[in-house]
Amino acid sequence: MKQSSTKLFILYAFVVTLILTAIGFIIMPLVTNNERLIVFLTLFCGLIIFLIMIHQIMDRYIKPVQSAATAASELVKGNYKVRTYEKQYGDAGKLSNSINMLARFLQETTIQEKIQGNQLRTVINNMESGVMLIDERGYVNLVNRKFLQLFGRSKKDYVGYLYYNVLEQESIHRAVQEAFLYEEKVKNAFTIEMEIEKRYLEIVGAPVFNETRTLKGAVLVFHDITDLKHLEQMRKDFVANVSHELKTPITSIKGFAETLLDEELDDLALQQKFLKIIYKESDRIQALVHDLLELSKLEKDEMQLHYQHVQLSEDVNQEILPIIQHQAENKNIQFIVDVEDNLTLEGDLNRLKQVFINILNNAVNYTSAGGCIYLNVKQIDDTIQIEVRDTGIGMSEDQIPRIFERFYRVDKARSRNTGGTGLGLAIVKHIVEAHKGKIEVHSRLEEGTTFTIHLPKTRQYL
């Protein structure tokens, strides 16, 4: 732009010089020597004045217009960083200022659009629901990260393709078709088979309109409701299990009570037998209700542990081992104990006693006569490790992930005969996790089971 203005200025100067030279050649023969000097000085001064005027005209009018034209061309190309020659002279100056203001506005608008676009992409990609955007022709325009996690493959396998060519689920096809046909929100549910498990998904489809209410496509949102389905199934199982656990003792109590009331039993020994059965079954109900209440307390977020300085070695040896040794002797089971001296930790003493008693009771219940149970408690770095190993019936690999479920039993007949409620390990897991510890299980069928608990020595804060 500066080179063109300079060339134009030189051209104007050259033309003016030629004109004045021609005038000088015409006038010179007609005047005297003294007059020639005056004419020469006049023409020279006129040339200087004329060049100054041309320079001023170019600087005030021609340059701003040329600069404005160049800037306008760059704005059309999308270069909003361009700025024009700016001088406060008349209409040309106003034009330059207006173009610069327009360029700044467009640049700021572009920056804001980029920021908003990045924010929108961040929000969409970090949503916990899958999102797919389809245009009015059925082509996929956008998928987010959660969608790719649910359906697999990469972004390039979806974007730019027709939705029914990249998604095989008929429920999705119906949702898209109904959203286009009825132009209203639709909802459906379907399942997809993953490598490990089945996932339950809910799809919500909604049409997308422009400012003139013209249909421009549809947006599909996929909610993973697998956890909700599992929770619903757990609730159903819980109700069914509680009902089943209560039904047997209540039926037994009712039956023997009716027998005692309806028939005249003169046999005191038989009466005593029936009363013992009623007492035993009512004790089972009481134990079940107690464990349910304990589990309910542990599962509440507001459950508070009463931390104190626990002399673990002393408490285990004095309060827990005598109970388990008595049970083991009654079943002719060898109980081997190795508790490291002077073990201490910060925890809830009563809850920790529950952990030991429930784990060891399980070991006694599921170990046959002549078997062995090993208890090993020691400190490893800043952690107390509790290991309970038995030579009992063990478990298969598919049973291990379920043993901490409420009412799950490896051997239903044996656990019921020993008075178990099926809630002991669920209670243990909650207590250990409340202490910020962890529990591990290793087992082989007919070879035995090992429970390993790791508890921090000091109280862990969030």
GROMACS .gro file of C-alpha atoms in nm:
model
  462
    1MET     CA    1   0.000   0.000   0.000
    2LYS     CA    2   0.285   0.243   0.080
    3GLN     CA    3   0.468   0.150  -0.242
    4SER     CA    4   0.162   0.220  -0.459
    5SER     CA    5   0.109   0.558  -0.288
    6THR     CA    6   0.474   0.650  -0.340
    7LYS     CA    7   0.458   0.551  -0.707
    8LEU     CA    8   0.145   0.759  -0.754
    9PHE     CA    9   0.308   1.058  -0.583
   10ILE     CA   10   0.617   1.027  -0.809
   11LEU     CA   11   0.392   1.001  -1.115
   12TYR     CA   12   0.204   1.318  -1.018
   13ALA     CA   13   0.531   1.502  -0.949
   14PHE     CA   14   0.676   1.391  -1.284
   15VAL     CA   15   0.366   1.509  -1.474
   16VAL     CA   16   0.363   1.846  -1.295
   17THR     CA   17   0.735   1.890  -1.362
   18LEU     CA   18   0.683   1.820  -1.732
   19ILE     CA   19   0.398   2.072  -1.749
   20LEU     CA   20   0.595   2.344  -1.574
   21THR     CA   21   0.903   2.273  -1.791
   22ALA     CA   22   0.692   2.305  -2.104
   23ILE     CA   23   0.551   2.635  -1.978
   24GLY     CA   24   0.905   2.756  -1.903
   25PHE     CA   25   1.026   2.669  -2.257
   26ILE     CA   26   0.730   2.860  -2.404
   27ILE     CA   27   0.773   3.173  -2.187
   28MET     CA   28   1.153   3.201  -2.180
   29PRO     CA   29   1.203   3.336  -2.539
   30LEU     CA   30   0.944   3.606  -2.477
   31VAL     CA   31   1.101   3.767  -2.171
   32THR     CA   32   1.427   3.942  -2.080
   33ASN     CA   33   1.704   3.793  -1.871
   34ASN     CA   34   1.587   3.956  -1.549
   35GLU     CA   35   1.232   3.845  -1.612
   36ARG     CA   36   1.353   3.491  -1.686
   37LEU     CA   37   1.494   3.463  -1.334
   38ILE     CA   38   1.166   3.576  -1.186
   39VAL     CA   39   0.973   3.333  -1.404
   40PHE     CA   40   1.209   3.050  -1.311
   41LEU     CA   41   1.174   3.119  -0.938
   42THR     CA   42   0.796   3.149  -0.974
   43LEU     CA   43   0.773   2.816  -1.157
   44PHE     CA   44   1.001   2.648  -0.902
   45CYS     CA   45   0.799   2.777  -0.609
   46GLY     CA   46   0.479   2.674  -0.783
   47LEU     CA   47   0.622   2.324  -0.831
   48ILE     CA   48   0.708   2.298  -0.461
   49ILE     CA   49   0.365   2.423  -0.354
   50PHE     CA   50   0.196   2.192  -0.600
   51LEU     CA   51   0.393   1.889  -0.474
   52ILE     CA   52   0.306   1.975  -0.114
   53MET     CA   53  -0.061   1.997  -0.206
   54ILE     CA   54  -0.045   1.662  -0.387
   55HIS     CA   55   0.126   1.506  -0.084
   56GLN     CA   56  -0.141   1.643   0.149
   57ILE     CA   57  -0.421   1.519  -0.075
   58MET     CA   58  -0.267   1.174  -0.095
   59ASP     CA   59  -0.201   1.159   0.278
   60ARG     CA   60  -0.549   1.276   0.377
   61TYR     CA   61  -0.769   1.114   0.114
   62ILE     CA   62  -0.599   0.873  -0.122
   63LYS     CA   63  -0.403   0.670   0.136
   64PRO     CA   64  -0.700   0.619   0.375
   65VAL     CA   65  -0.924   0.508   0.087
   66GLN     CA   66  -0.661   0.266  -0.045
   67SER     CA   67  -0.594   0.135   0.306
   68ALA     CA   68  -0.968   0.099   0.372
   69ALA     CA   69  -1.013  -0.095   0.047
   70THR     CA   70  -0.727  -0.330   0.140
   71ALA     CA   71  -0.860  -0.382   0.492
   72ALA     CA   72  -1.210  -0.451   0.359
   73SER     CA   73  -1.069  -0.719   0.129
   74GLU     CA   74  -0.889  -0.884   0.422
   75LEU     CA   75  -1.205  -0.875   0.633
   76VAL     CA   76  -1.393  -1.051   0.355
   77LYS     CA   77  -1.125  -1.324   0.364
   78GLY     CA   78  -1.173  -1.368   0.739
   79ASN     CA   79  -0.858  -1.190   0.857
   80TYR     CA   80  -1.004  -0.988   1.146
   81LYS     CA   81  -0.660  -0.885   1.276
   82VAL     CA   82  -0.612  -0.636   0.989
   83ARG     CA   83  -0.623  -0.261   1.062
   84THR     CA   84  -0.648   0.030   0.818
   85TYR     CA   85  -0.457   0.361   0.786
   86GLU     CA   86  -0.609   0.588   1.046
   87LYS     CA   87  -0.605   0.969   1.030
   88GLN     CA   88  -0.871   1.200   1.167
   89TYR     CA   89  -0.941   1.393   0.842
   90GLY     CA   90  -1.293   1.431   0.714
   91ASP     CA   91  -1.500   1.151   0.565
   92ALA     CA   92  -1.195   0.943   0.472
   93GLY     CA   93  -1.087   0.943   0.838
   94LYS     CA   94  -1.437   0.844   0.948
   95LEU     CA   95  -1.430   0.558   0.697
   96SER     CA   96  -1.095   0.436   0.830
   97ASN     CA   97  -1.211   0.458   1.191
   98SER     CA   98  -1.534   0.271   1.112
   99ILE     CA   99  -1.348  -0.010   0.935
  100ASN     CA  100  -1.107  -0.044   1.228
  101MET     CA  101  -1.397  -0.054   1.474
  102LEU     CA  102  -1.566  -0.321   1.260
  103ALA     CA  103  -1.245  -0.525   1.247
  104ARG     CA  104  -1.201  -0.507   1.626
  105PHE     CA  105  -1.564  -0.606   1.681
  106LEU     CA  106  -1.536  -0.902   1.443
  107GLN     CA  107  -1.211  -1.011   1.607
  108GLU     CA  108  -1.362  -0.994   1.956
  109THR     CA  109  -1.672  -1.177   1.836
  110THR     CA  110  -1.458  -1.450   1.680
  111ILE     CA  111  -1.258  -1.489   2.000
  112GLN     CA  112  -1.577  -1.513   2.206
  113GLU     CA  113  -1.720  -1.770   1.965
  114LYS     CA  114  -1.403  -1.978   1.994
  115ILE     CA  115  -1.414  -1.958   2.373
  116GLN     CA  116  -1.782  -2.051   2.382
  117GLY     CA  117  -1.721  -2.329   2.130
  118ASN     CA  118  -1.439  -2.470   2.342
  119GLN     CA  119  -1.653  -2.445   2.655
  120LEU     CA  120  -1.942  -2.620   2.481
  121ARG     CA  121  -1.715  -2.898   2.352
  122THR     CA  122  -1.569  -2.938   2.701
  123VAL     CA  123  -1.915  -2.964   2.856
  124ILE     CA  124  -2.038  -3.211   2.593
  125ASN     CA  125  -1.725  -3.428   2.616
  126ASN     CA  126  -1.741  -3.441   2.996
  127MET     CA  127  -2.110  -3.524   3.019
  128GLU     CA  128  -2.195  -3.851   3.192
  129SER     CA  129  -2.441  -3.924   2.912
  130GLY     CA  130  -2.364  -4.011   2.553
  131VAL     CA  131  -2.460  -3.747   2.293
  132MET     CA  132  -2.508  -3.782   1.917
  133LEU     CA  133  -2.615  -3.499   1.684
  134ILE     CA  134  -2.778  -3.588   1.352
  135ASP     CA  135  -2.857  -3.344   1.070
  136GLU     CA  136  -3.179  -3.332   0.870
  137ARG     CA  137  -3.044  -3.583   0.617
  138GLY     CA  138  -2.957  -3.841   0.882
  139TYR     CA  139  -2.580  -3.788   0.884
  140VAL     CA  140  -2.395  -3.792   1.216
  141ASN     CA  141  -2.237  -3.454   1.291
  142LEU     CA  142  -2.115  -3.499   1.649
  143VAL     CA  143  -2.051  -3.766   1.911
  144ASN     CA  144  -1.901  -3.712   2.255
  145ARG     CA  145  -1.652  -3.909   2.463
  146LYS     CA  146  -1.915  -4.094   2.671
  147PHE     CA  147  -2.090  -4.209   2.354
  148LEU     CA  148  -1.763  -4.361   2.230
  149GLN     CA  149  -1.714  -4.533   2.568
  150LEU     CA  150  -2.061  -4.686   2.545
  151PHE     CA  151  -2.053  -4.799   2.183
  152GLY     CA  152  -1.682  -4.836   2.119
  153ARG     CA  153  -1.480  -4.748   1.809
  154SER     CA  154  -1.351  -4.398   1.735
  155LYS     CA  155  -1.503  -4.064   1.633
  156LYS     CA  156  -1.411  -4.105   1.267
  157ASP     CA  157  -1.619  -4.424   1.251
  158TYR     CA  158  -1.940  -4.226   1.322
  159VAL     CA  159  -1.908  -3.862   1.209
  160GLY     CA  160  -2.006  -3.816   0.845
  161TYR     CA  161  -2.199  -4.144   0.817
  162LEU     CA  162  -2.572  -4.213   0.814
  163TYR     CA  163  -2.684  -4.307   1.164
  164TYR     CA  164  -2.849  -4.636   1.057
  165ASN     CA  165  -2.525  -4.749   0.894
  166VAL     CA  166  -2.316  -4.709   1.210
  167LEU     CA  167  -2.574  -4.802   1.477
  168GLU     CA  168  -2.745  -5.140   1.454
  169GLN     CA  169  -2.992  -5.107   1.746
  170GLU     CA  170  -3.350  -5.085   1.620
  171SER     CA  171  -3.451  -4.884   1.928
  172ILE     CA  172  -3.218  -4.602   1.819
  173HIS     CA  173  -3.358  -4.610   1.464
  174ARG     CA  174  -3.714  -4.584   1.598
  175ALA     CA  175  -3.622  -4.296   1.829
  176VAL     CA  176  -3.469  -4.098   1.541
  177GLN     CA  177  -3.759  -4.171   1.307
  178GLU     CA  178  -4.019  -4.072   1.568
  179ALA     CA  179  -3.829  -3.752   1.653
  180PHE     CA  180  -3.829  -3.655   1.282
  181LEU     CA  181  -4.186  -3.773   1.217
  182TYR     CA  182  -4.366  -3.633   1.523
  183GLU     CA  183  -4.122  -3.345   1.587
  184GLU     CA  184  -4.132  -3.402   1.962
  185LYS     CA  185  -3.919  -3.563   2.232
  186VAL     CA  186  -3.922  -3.944   2.242
  187LYS     CA  187  -3.783  -4.191   2.495
  188ASN     CA  188  -3.686  -4.555   2.461
  189ALA     CA  189  -3.469  -4.818   2.630
  190PHE     CA  190  -3.246  -5.096   2.503
  191THR     CA  191  -2.950  -5.311   2.599
  192ILE     CA  192  -2.609  -5.359   2.444
  193GLU     CA  193  -2.380  -5.655   2.493
  194MET     CA  194  -2.033  -5.564   2.621
  195GLU     CA  195  -1.733  -5.794   2.653
  196ILE     CA  196  -1.793  -5.851   3.025
  197GLU     CA  197  -2.152  -5.758   3.098
  198LYS     CA  198  -2.476  -5.631   2.956
  199ARG     CA  199  -2.536  -5.255   2.967
  200TYR     CA  200  -2.881  -5.102   3.001
  201LEU     CA  201  -2.928  -4.772   2.818
  202GLU     CA  202  -3.208  -4.520   2.799
  203ILE     CA  203  -3.225  -4.307   2.484
  204VAL     CA  204  -3.393  -3.965   2.464
  205GLY     CA  205  -3.433  -3.816   2.117
  206ALA     CA  206  -3.535  -3.455   2.052
  207PRO     CA  207  -3.576  -3.263   1.723
  208VAL     CA  208  -3.358  -2.958   1.654
  209PHE     CA  209  -3.520  -2.648   1.495
  210ASN     CA  210  -3.374  -2.324   1.360
  211GLU     CA  211  -3.513  -1.973   1.416
  212THR     CA  212  -3.791  -2.028   1.161
  213ARG     CA  213  -3.901  -2.357   1.324
  214THR     CA  214  -3.758  -2.557   1.034
  215LEU     CA  215  -3.643  -2.905   1.134
  216LYS     CA  216  -3.263  -2.916   1.111
  217GLY     CA  217  -3.190  -3.253   1.270
  218ALA     CA  218  -3.213  -3.441   1.598
  219VAL     CA  219  -3.006  -3.481   1.913
  220LEU     CA  220  -2.986  -3.818   2.087
  221VAL     CA  221  -2.888  -3.849   2.454
  222PHE     CA  222  -2.792  -4.191   2.592
  223HIS     CA  223  -2.818  -4.250   2.969
  224ASP     CA  224  -2.640  -4.550   3.117
  225ILE     CA  225  -2.895  -4.691   3.364
  226THR     CA  226  -2.708  -5.015   3.435
  227ASP     CA  227  -2.635  -4.918   3.797
  228LEU     CA  228  -3.000  -4.822   3.849
  229LYS     CA  229  -3.109  -5.158   3.710
  230HIS     CA  230  -2.866  -5.334   3.942
  231LEU     CA  231  -2.991  -5.132   4.239
  232GLU     CA  232  -3.350  -5.215   4.149
  233GLN     CA  233  -3.261  -5.583   4.123
  234MET     CA  234  -3.075  -5.565   4.456
  235ARG     CA  235  -3.381  -5.408   4.616
  236LYS     CA  236  -3.604  -5.684   4.481
  237ASP     CA  237  -3.357  -5.949   4.594
  238PHE     CA  238  -3.331  -5.787   4.935
  239VAL     CA  239  -3.707  -5.788   4.986
  240ALA     CA  240  -3.732  -6.146   4.860
  241ASN     CA  241  -3.441  -6.262   5.080
  242VAL     CA  242  -3.573  -6.092   5.394
  243SER     CA  243  -3.915  -6.239   5.330
  244HIS     CA  244  -3.764  -6.583   5.274
  245GLU     CA  245  -3.540  -6.561   5.582
  246LEU     CA  246  -3.833  -6.458   5.801
  247LYS     CA  247  -4.083  -6.698   5.649
  248THR     CA  248  -3.909  -7.018   5.765
  249PRO     CA  249  -3.873  -6.935   6.136
  250ILE     CA  250  -4.215  -6.765   6.155
  251THR     CA  251  -4.382  -7.067   5.994
  252SER     CA  252  -4.200  -7.297   6.235
  253ILE     CA  253  -4.293  -7.086   6.538
  254LYS     CA  254  -4.654  -7.064   6.428
  255GLY     CA  255  -4.679  -7.438   6.359
  256PHE     CA  256  -4.535  -7.552   6.691
  257ALA     CA  257  -4.732  -7.288   6.884
  258GLU     CA  258  -5.057  -7.408   6.721
  259THR     CA  259  -4.967  -7.765   6.809
  260LEU     CA  260  -4.913  -7.670   7.173
  261LEU     CA  261  -5.242  -7.477   7.183
  262ASP     CA  262  -5.468  -7.715   6.992
  263GLU     CA  263  -5.357  -8.053   7.124
  264GLU     CA  264  -5.347  -8.170   7.480
  265LEU     CA  265  -4.987  -8.276   7.517
  266ASP     CA  266  -4.922  -8.463   7.840
  267ASP     CA  267  -4.566  -8.543   7.737
  268LEU     CA  268  -4.359  -8.277   7.911
  269ALA     CA  269  -4.047  -8.380   7.720
  270LEU     CA  270  -4.226  -8.318   7.387
  271GLN     CA  271  -4.358  -7.984   7.510
  272GLN     CA  272  -4.005  -7.890   7.614
  273LYS     CA  273  -3.876  -7.989   7.270
  274PHE     CA  274  -4.136  -7.774   7.091
  275LEU     CA  275  -4.064  -7.478   7.318
  276LYS     CA  276  -3.690  -7.509   7.249
  277ILE     CA  277  -3.758  -7.505   6.875
  278ILE     CA  278  -3.979  -7.196   6.914
  279TYR     CA  279  -3.707  -7.027   7.120
  280LYS     CA  280  -3.438  -7.117   6.867
  281GLU     CA  281  -3.641  -6.984   6.574
  282SER     CA  282  -3.730  -6.662   6.757
  283ASP     CA  283  -3.357  -6.622   6.833
  284ARG     CA  284  -3.288  -6.650   6.459
  285ILE     CA  285  -3.541  -6.375   6.389
  286GLN     CA  286  -3.385  -6.156   6.657
  287ALA     CA  287  -3.037  -6.211   6.512
  288LEU     CA  288  -3.161  -6.130   6.163
  289VAL     CA  289  -3.330  -5.807   6.276
  290HIS     CA  290  -3.020  -5.711   6.475
  291ASP     CA  291  -2.792  -5.762   6.174
  292LEU     CA  292  -3.030  -5.569   5.949
  293LEU     CA  293  -3.026  -5.276   6.189
  294GLU     CA  294  -2.645  -5.293   6.213
  295LEU     CA  295  -2.611  -5.298   5.836
  296SER     CA  296  -2.854  -5.008   5.804
  297LYS     CA  297  -2.646  -4.800   6.047
  298LEU     CA  298  -2.324  -4.881   5.863
  299GLU     CA  299  -2.468  -4.792   5.523
  300LYS     CA  300  -2.585  -4.449   5.635
  301ASP     CA  301  -2.354  -4.164   5.534
  302GLU     CA  302  -2.395  -4.004   5.874
  303MET     CA  303  -2.265  -4.317   6.055
  304GLN     CA  304  -1.992  -4.206   6.295
  305LEU     CA  305  -1.709  -4.427   6.416
  306HIS     CA  306  -1.600  -4.378   6.776
  307TYR     CA  307  -1.224  -4.360   6.733
  308GLN     CA  308  -0.998  -4.447   7.022
  309HIS     CA  309  -0.652  -4.584   7.087
  310VAL     CA  310  -0.698  -4.962   7.057
  311GLN     CA  311  -0.455  -5.213   7.210
  312LEU     CA  312  -0.527  -5.467   6.940
  313SER     CA  313  -0.305  -5.749   7.064
  314GLU     CA  314  -0.454  -5.735   7.414
  315ASP     CA  315  -0.817  -5.707   7.300
  316VAL     CA  316  -0.788  -5.992   7.051
  317ASN     CA  317  -0.624  -6.227   7.301
  318GLN     CA  318  -0.857  -6.147   7.591
  319GLU     CA  319  -1.200  -6.087   7.435
  320ILE     CA  320  -1.215  -6.253   7.093
  321LEU     CA  321  -0.997  -6.564   7.095
  322PRO     CA  322  -1.172  -6.739   7.390
  323ILE     CA  323  -1.507  -6.723   7.204
  324ILE     CA  324  -1.369  -6.865   6.879
  325GLN     CA  325  -1.151  -7.127   7.053
  326HIS     CA  326  -1.460  -7.262   7.230
  327GLN     CA  327  -1.651  -7.290   6.902
  328ALA     CA  328  -1.353  -7.454   6.729
  329GLU     CA  329  -1.312  -7.710   7.009
  330ASN     CA  330  -1.680  -7.805   6.985
  331LYS     CA  331  -1.628  -7.890   6.614
  332ASN     CA  332  -1.287  -8.050   6.667
  333ILE     CA  333  -1.116  -7.780   6.460
  334GLN     CA  334  -0.755  -7.680   6.524
  335PHE     CA  335  -0.727  -7.305   6.584
  336ILE     CA  336  -0.375  -7.164   6.532
  337VAL     CA  337  -0.315  -6.804   6.639
  338ASP     CA  338  -0.018  -6.576   6.570
  339VAL     CA  339  -0.083  -6.221   6.697
  340GLU     CA  340   0.214  -5.984   6.705
  341ASP     CA  341   0.275  -5.822   7.046
  342ASN     CA  342   0.205  -5.455   7.121
  343LEU     CA  343  -0.007  -5.387   6.813
  344THR     CA  344  -0.200  -5.060   6.836
  345LEU     CA  345  -0.418  -4.859   6.602
  346GLU     CA  346  -0.680  -4.584   6.599
  347GLY     CA  347  -1.027  -4.722   6.539
  348ASP     CA  348  -1.368  -4.811   6.673
  349LEU     CA  349  -1.306  -5.101   6.914
  350ASN     CA  350  -1.659  -5.243   6.909
  351ARG     CA  351  -1.676  -5.237   6.528
  352LEU     CA  352  -1.334  -5.402   6.499
  353LYS     CA  353  -1.450  -5.679   6.734
  354GLN     CA  354  -1.741  -5.738   6.494
  355VAL     CA  355  -1.495  -5.778   6.209
  356PHE     CA  356  -1.288  -6.042   6.393
  357ILE     CA  357  -1.589  -6.236   6.525
  358ASN     CA  358  -1.779  -6.240   6.192
  359ILE     CA  359  -1.477  -6.349   5.988
  360LEU     CA  360  -1.371  -6.616   6.238
  361ASN     CA  361  -1.730  -6.741   6.283
  362ASN     CA  362  -1.753  -6.786   5.908
  363ALA     CA  363  -1.428  -6.983   5.911
  364VAL     CA  364  -1.560  -7.213   6.187
  365ASN     CA  365  -1.897  -7.260   6.015
  366TYR     CA  366  -1.750  -7.354   5.678
  367THR     CA  367  -1.466  -7.577   5.806
  368SER     CA  368  -1.535  -7.943   5.870
  369ALA     CA  369  -1.422  -8.138   6.176
  370GLY     CA  370  -1.053  -8.208   6.171
  371GLY     CA  371  -0.977  -7.893   5.975
  372CYS     CA  372  -0.761  -7.593   6.068
  373ILE     CA  373  -0.812  -7.220   6.106
  374TYR     CA  374  -0.517  -6.979   6.109
  375LEU     CA  375  -0.529  -6.625   6.247
  376ASN     CA  376  -0.231  -6.402   6.178
  377VAL     CA  377  -0.221  -6.036   6.286
  378LYS     CA  378   0.089  -5.826   6.222
  379GLN     CA  379   0.207  -5.477   6.133
  380ILE     CA  380   0.340  -5.399   5.786
  381ASP     CA  381   0.473  -5.043   5.760
  382ASP     CA  382   0.182  -4.817   5.866
  383THR     CA  383  -0.082  -5.087   5.820
  384ILE     CA  384  -0.221  -5.363   6.039
  385GLN     CA  385  -0.273  -5.683   5.839
  386ILE     CA  386  -0.530  -5.935   5.960
  387GLU     CA  387  -0.525  -6.271   5.784
  388VAL     CA  388  -0.779  -6.549   5.848
  389ARG     CA  389  -0.715  -6.874   5.660
  390ASP     CA  390  -0.916  -7.195   5.681
  391THR     CA  391  -0.917  -7.540   5.523
  392GLY     CA  392  -1.292  -7.539   5.469
  393ILE     CA  393  -1.515  -7.593   5.166
  394GLY     CA  394  -1.378  -7.292   4.978
  395MET     CA  395  -1.548  -7.115   4.689
  396SER     CA  396  -1.543  -7.114   4.312
  397GLU     CA  397  -1.418  -6.807   4.125
  398ASP     CA  398  -1.769  -6.699   4.024
  399GLN     CA  399  -1.882  -6.699   4.388
  400ILE     CA  400  -1.605  -6.475   4.524
  401PRO     CA  401  -1.737  -6.143   4.382
  402ARG     CA  402  -2.078  -6.207   4.545
  403ILE     CA  403  -1.985  -6.308   4.899
  404PHE     CA  404  -2.018  -5.951   5.031
  405GLU     CA  405  -2.376  -5.924   4.903
  406ARG     CA  406  -2.648  -5.928   5.164
  407PHE     CA  407  -2.794  -6.276   5.224
  408TYR     CA  408  -2.557  -6.446   4.981
  409ARG     CA  409  -2.449  -6.788   5.106
  410VAL     CA  410  -2.192  -7.023   4.963
  411ASP     CA  411  -2.361  -7.321   5.129
  412LYS     CA  412  -2.717  -7.227   5.219
  413ALA     CA  413  -2.802  -7.541   5.416
  414ARG     CA  414  -2.489  -7.526   5.631
  415SER     CA  415  -2.513  -7.153   5.712
  416ARG     CA  416  -2.879  -7.181   5.811
  417ASN     CA  417  -2.809  -7.478   6.034
  418THR     CA  418  -2.544  -7.276   6.216
  419GLY     CA  419  -2.781  -6.982   6.262
  420GLY     CA  420  -2.614  -6.753   6.010
  421THR     CA  421  -2.812  -6.458   5.873
  422GLY     CA  422  -2.612  -6.406   5.553
  423LEU     CA  423  -2.524  -6.049   5.653
  424GLY     CA  424  -2.196  -6.102   5.837
  425LEU     CA  425  -1.956  -6.037   5.549
  426ALA     CA  426  -2.159  -5.738   5.428
  427ILE     CA  427  -2.119  -5.588   5.777
  428VAL     CA  428  -1.745  -5.666   5.777
  429LYS     CA  429  -1.695  -5.494   5.441
  430HIS     CA  430  -1.873  -5.177   5.553
  431ILE     CA  431  -1.674  -5.157   5.879
  432VAL     CA  432  -1.340  -5.208   5.703
  433GLU     CA  433  -1.420  -4.945   5.439
  434ALA     CA  434  -1.541  -4.704   5.709
  435HIS     CA  435  -1.191  -4.732   5.862
  436LYS     CA  436  -1.045  -4.653   5.513
  437GLY     CA  437  -0.912  -5.008   5.491
  438LYS     CA  438  -0.958  -5.282   5.233
  439ILE     CA  439  -1.042  -5.651   5.233
  440GLU     CA  440  -0.922  -5.920   4.992
  441VAL     CA  441  -1.044  -6.276   4.937
  442HIS     CA  442  -0.860  -6.573   4.788
  443SER     CA  443  -1.027  -6.912   4.770
  444ARG     CA  444  -1.027  -7.244   4.589
  445LEU     CA  445  -1.308  -7.495   4.595
  446GLU     CA  446  -1.261  -7.772   4.854
  447GLU     CA  447  -0.924  -7.625   4.953
  448GLY     CA  448  -1.015  -7.334   5.179
  449THR     CA  449  -1.045  -6.957   5.191
  450THR     CA  450  -0.818  -6.670   5.299
  451PHE     CA  451  -0.950  -6.330   5.406
  452THR     CA  452  -0.687  -6.054   5.426
  453ILE     CA  453  -0.779  -5.720   5.586
  454HIS     CA  454  -0.557  -5.411   5.574
  455LEU     CA  455  -0.630  -5.137   5.828
  456PRO     CA  456  -0.437  -4.806   5.862
  457LYS     CA  457  -0.273  -4.760   6.204
  458THR     CA  458  -0.379  -4.397   6.228
  459ARG     CA  459  -0.711  -4.233   6.151
  460GLN     CA  460  -0.748  -4.134   5.789
  461TYR     CA  461  -0.909  -3.799   5.709
  462LEU     CA  462  -1.065  -3.697   5.377
   0.00000   0.00000   0.00000
